[in-house]
PDB file of C-alpha atoms and ligand atoms in Angstrom:
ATOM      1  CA  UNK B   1       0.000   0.000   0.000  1.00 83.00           C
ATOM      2  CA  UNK B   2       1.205   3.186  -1.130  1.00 86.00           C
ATOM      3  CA  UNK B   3       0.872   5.422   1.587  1.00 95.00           C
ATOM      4  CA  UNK B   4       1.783   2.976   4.506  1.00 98.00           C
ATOM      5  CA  UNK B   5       4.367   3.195   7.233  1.00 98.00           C
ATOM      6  CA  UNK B   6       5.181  -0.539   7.150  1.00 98.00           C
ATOM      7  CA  UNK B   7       4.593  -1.292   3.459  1.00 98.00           C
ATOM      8  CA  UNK B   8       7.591   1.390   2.913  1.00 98.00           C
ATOM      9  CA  UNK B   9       9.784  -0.617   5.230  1.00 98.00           C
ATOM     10  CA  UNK B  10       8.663  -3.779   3.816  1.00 98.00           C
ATOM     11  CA  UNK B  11       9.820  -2.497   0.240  1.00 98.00           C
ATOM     12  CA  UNK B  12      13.300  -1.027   2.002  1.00 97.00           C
ATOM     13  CA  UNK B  13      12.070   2.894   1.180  1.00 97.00           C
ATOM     14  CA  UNK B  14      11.827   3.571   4.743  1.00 97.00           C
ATOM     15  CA  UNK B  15      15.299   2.050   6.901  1.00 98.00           C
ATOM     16  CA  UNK B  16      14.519  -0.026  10.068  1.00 98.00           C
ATOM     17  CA  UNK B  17      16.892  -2.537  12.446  1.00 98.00           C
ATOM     18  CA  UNK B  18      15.467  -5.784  10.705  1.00 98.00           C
ATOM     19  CA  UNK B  19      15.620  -8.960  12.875  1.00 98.00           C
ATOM     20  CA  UNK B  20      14.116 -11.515  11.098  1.00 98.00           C
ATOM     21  CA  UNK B  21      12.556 -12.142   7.703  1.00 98.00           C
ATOM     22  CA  UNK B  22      10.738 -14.513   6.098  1.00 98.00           C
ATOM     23  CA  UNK B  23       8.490 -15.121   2.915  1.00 98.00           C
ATOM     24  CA  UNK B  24       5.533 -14.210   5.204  1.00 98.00           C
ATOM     25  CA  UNK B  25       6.782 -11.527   7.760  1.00 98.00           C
ATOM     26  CA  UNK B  26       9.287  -9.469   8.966  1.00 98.00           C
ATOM     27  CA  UNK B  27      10.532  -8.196  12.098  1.00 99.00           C
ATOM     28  CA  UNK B  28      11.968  -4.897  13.168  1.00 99.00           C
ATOM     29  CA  UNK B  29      12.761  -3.018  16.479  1.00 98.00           C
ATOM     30  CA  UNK B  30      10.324  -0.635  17.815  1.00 98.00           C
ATOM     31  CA  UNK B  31      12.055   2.887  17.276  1.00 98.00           C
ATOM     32  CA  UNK B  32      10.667   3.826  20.443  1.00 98.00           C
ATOM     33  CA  UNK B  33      11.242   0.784  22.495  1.00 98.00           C
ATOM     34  CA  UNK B  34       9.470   0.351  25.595  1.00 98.00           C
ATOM     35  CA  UNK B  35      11.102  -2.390  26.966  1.00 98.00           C
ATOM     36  CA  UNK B  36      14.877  -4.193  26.828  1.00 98.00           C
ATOM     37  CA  UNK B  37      13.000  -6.455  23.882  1.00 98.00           C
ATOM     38  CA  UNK B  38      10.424  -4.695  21.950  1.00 98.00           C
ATOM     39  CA  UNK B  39       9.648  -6.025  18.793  1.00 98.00           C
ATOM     40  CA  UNK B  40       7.494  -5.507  16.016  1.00 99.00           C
ATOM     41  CA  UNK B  41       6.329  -8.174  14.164  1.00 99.00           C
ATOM     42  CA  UNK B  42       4.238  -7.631  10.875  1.00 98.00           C
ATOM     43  CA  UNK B  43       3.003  -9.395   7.812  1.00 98.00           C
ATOM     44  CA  UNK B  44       4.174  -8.440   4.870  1.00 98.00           C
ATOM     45  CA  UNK B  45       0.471  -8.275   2.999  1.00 98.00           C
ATOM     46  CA  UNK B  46      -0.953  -5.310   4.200  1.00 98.00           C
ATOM     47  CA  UNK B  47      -3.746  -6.033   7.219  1.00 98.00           C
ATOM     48  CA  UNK B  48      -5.215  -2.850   8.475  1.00 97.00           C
ATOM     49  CA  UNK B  49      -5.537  -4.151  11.989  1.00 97.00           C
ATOM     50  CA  UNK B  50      -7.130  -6.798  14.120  1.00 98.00           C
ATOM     51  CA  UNK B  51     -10.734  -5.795  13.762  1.00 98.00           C
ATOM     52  CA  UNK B  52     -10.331  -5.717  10.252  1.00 98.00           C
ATOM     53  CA  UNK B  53      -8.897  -8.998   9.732  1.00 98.00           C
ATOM     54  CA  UNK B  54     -10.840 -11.805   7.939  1.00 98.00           C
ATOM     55  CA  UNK B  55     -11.119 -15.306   8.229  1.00 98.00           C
ATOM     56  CA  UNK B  56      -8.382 -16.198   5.606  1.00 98.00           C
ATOM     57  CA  UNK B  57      -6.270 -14.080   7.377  1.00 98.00           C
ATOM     58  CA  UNK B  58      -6.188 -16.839  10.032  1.00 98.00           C
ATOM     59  CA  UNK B  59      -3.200 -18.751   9.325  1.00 98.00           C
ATOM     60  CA  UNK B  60      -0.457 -15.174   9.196  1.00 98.00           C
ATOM     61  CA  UNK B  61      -2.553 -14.485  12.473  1.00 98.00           C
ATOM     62  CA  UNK B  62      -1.148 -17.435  14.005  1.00 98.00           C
ATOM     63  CA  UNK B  63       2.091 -17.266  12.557  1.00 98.00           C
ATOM     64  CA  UNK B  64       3.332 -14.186  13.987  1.00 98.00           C
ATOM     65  CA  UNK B  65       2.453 -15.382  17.320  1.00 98.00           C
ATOM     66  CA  UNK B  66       4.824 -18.358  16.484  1.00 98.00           C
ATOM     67  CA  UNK B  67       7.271 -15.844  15.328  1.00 98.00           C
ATOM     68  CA  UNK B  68       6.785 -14.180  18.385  1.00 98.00           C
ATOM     69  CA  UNK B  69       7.272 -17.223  20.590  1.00 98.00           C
ATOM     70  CA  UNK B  70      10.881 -18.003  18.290  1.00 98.00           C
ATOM     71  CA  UNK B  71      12.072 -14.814  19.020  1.00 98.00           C
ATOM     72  CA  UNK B  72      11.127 -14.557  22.298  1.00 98.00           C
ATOM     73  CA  UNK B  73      13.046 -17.928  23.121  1.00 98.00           C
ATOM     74  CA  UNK B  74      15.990 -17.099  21.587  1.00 98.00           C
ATOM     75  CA  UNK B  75      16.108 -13.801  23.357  1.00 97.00           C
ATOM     76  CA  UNK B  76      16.361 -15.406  26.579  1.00 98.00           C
ATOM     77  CA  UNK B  77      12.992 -13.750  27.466  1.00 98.00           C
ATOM     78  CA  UNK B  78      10.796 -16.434  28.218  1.00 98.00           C
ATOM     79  CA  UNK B  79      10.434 -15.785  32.284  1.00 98.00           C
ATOM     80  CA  UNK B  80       7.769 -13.059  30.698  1.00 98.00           C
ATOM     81  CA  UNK B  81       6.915 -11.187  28.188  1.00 98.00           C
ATOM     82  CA  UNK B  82       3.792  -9.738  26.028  1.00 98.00           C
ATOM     83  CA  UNK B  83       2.213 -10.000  22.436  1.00 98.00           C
ATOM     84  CA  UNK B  84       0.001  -7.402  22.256  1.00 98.00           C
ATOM     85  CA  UNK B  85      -2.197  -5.980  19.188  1.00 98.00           C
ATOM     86  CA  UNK B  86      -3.418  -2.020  19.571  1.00 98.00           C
ATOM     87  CA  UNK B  87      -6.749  -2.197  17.884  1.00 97.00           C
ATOM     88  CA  UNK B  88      -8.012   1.179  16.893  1.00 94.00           C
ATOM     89  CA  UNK B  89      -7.013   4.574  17.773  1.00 92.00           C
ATOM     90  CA  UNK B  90      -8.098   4.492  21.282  1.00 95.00           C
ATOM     91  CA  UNK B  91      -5.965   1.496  21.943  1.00 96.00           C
ATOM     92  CA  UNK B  92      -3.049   3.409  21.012  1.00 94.00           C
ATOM     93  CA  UNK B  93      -3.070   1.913  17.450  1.00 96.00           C
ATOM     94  CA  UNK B  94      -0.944   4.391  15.238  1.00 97.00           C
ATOM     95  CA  UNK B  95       0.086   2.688  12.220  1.00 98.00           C
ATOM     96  CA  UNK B  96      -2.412   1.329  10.731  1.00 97.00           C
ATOM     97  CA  UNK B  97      -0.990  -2.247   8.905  1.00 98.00           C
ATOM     98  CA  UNK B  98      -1.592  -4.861  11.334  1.00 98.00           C
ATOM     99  CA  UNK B  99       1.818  -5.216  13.825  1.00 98.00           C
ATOM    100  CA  UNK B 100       2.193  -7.266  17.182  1.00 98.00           C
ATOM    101  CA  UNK B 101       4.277  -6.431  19.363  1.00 98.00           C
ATOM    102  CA  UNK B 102       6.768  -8.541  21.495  1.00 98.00           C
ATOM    103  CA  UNK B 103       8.246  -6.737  24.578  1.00 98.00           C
ATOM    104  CA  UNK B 104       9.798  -8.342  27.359  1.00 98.00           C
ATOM    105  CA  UNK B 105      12.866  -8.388  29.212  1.00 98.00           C
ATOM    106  CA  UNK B 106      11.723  -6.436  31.852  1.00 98.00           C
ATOM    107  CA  UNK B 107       9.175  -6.416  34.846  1.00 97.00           C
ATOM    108  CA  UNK B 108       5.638  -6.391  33.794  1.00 96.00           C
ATOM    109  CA  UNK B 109       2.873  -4.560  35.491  1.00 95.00           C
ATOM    110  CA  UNK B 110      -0.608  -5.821  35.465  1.00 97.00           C
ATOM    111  CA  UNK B 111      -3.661  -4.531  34.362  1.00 95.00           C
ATOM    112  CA  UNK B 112      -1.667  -3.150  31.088  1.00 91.00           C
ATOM    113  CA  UNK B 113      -2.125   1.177  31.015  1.00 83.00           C
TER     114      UNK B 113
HETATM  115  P1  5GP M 201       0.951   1.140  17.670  1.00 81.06           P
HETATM  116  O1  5GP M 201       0.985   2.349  18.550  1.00 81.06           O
HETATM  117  O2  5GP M 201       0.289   1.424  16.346  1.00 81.06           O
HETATM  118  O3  5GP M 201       0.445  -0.107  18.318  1.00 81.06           O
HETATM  119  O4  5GP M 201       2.468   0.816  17.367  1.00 81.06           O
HETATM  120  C1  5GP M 201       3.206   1.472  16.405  1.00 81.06           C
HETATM  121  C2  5GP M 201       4.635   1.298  16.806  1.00 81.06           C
HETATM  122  O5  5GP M 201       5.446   1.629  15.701  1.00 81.06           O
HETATM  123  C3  5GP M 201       5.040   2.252  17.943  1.00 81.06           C
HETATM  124  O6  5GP M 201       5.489   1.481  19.042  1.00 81.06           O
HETATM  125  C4  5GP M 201       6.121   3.115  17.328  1.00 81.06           C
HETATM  126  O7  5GP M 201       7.171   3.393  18.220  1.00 81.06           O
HETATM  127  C5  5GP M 201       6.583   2.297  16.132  1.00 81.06           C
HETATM  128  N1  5GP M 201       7.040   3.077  15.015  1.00 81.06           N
HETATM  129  C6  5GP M 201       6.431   4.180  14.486  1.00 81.06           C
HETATM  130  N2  5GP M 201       7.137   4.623  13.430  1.00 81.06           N
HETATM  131  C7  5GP M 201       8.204   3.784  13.293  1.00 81.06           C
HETATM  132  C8  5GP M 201       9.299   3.750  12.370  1.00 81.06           C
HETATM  133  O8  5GP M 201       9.423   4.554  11.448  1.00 81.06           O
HETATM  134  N3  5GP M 201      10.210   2.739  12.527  1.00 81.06           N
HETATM  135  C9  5GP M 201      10.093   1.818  13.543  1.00 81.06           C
HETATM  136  N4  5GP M 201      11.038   0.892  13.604  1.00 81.06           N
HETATM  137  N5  5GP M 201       9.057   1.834  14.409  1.00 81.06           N
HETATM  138  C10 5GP M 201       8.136   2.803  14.292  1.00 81.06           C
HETATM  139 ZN1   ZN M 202       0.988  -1.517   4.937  1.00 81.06          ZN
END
């Protein structure tokens, strides 16, 4: 998509720290990290968000979580750490191709702000 954040990474126009790439996704550090490990992991067809996925859209769902649960192993962060999809602006959401989020590495509070 033309006028899209990610899509521009995706195609190299825009620079990020990649961390892993595949066929299907690709993984970048947050430029604003919150956390020692904070991850974004996207698809690399363009997905508006959560609430606008469909049901084909089931399987790249999934896979980033797996992605997520790779890179969260060999980061050493499995004693805790977060996936977590903003959906819609009030969520925080502001890019607006689907991206989840791994952060760990740090203490976690609970209920999330
Ligand atoms: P959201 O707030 O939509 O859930 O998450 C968007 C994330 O993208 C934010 O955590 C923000 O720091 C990150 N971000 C925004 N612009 C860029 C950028 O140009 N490069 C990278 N690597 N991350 C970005
Ligand atoms: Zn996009």
């Amino acid at each position: 998509m033309e006028d899209c954040l990610f899509c521009k990474i995706i195609a190299g126009k825009i620079p990020a720290k990649k961390v892993y790439e595949d066929d299907k996704v690709l993984v970048f550090e947050d430029i604003t990290p919150q956390a020692p490990t904070h991850l974004l992991i996207i698809p690399k067809q363009h997905i508006i968000g959560l609430k606008e996925a469909r049901p084909e859209d089931a399987e790249i769902l999934g896979y980033c979580q797996l992605v997520a649960a790779k890179l969260g192993r060999e980061r050493n962060i499995e004693d805790g750490y977060r996936t977590v999809y903003n959906v819609g602006a009030r969520s925080g959401q502001s890019v607006f191709h689907l991206h989840l989020h791994l952060i760990g590495g740090r203490d976690m509070k609970w209920p999330p702000g």
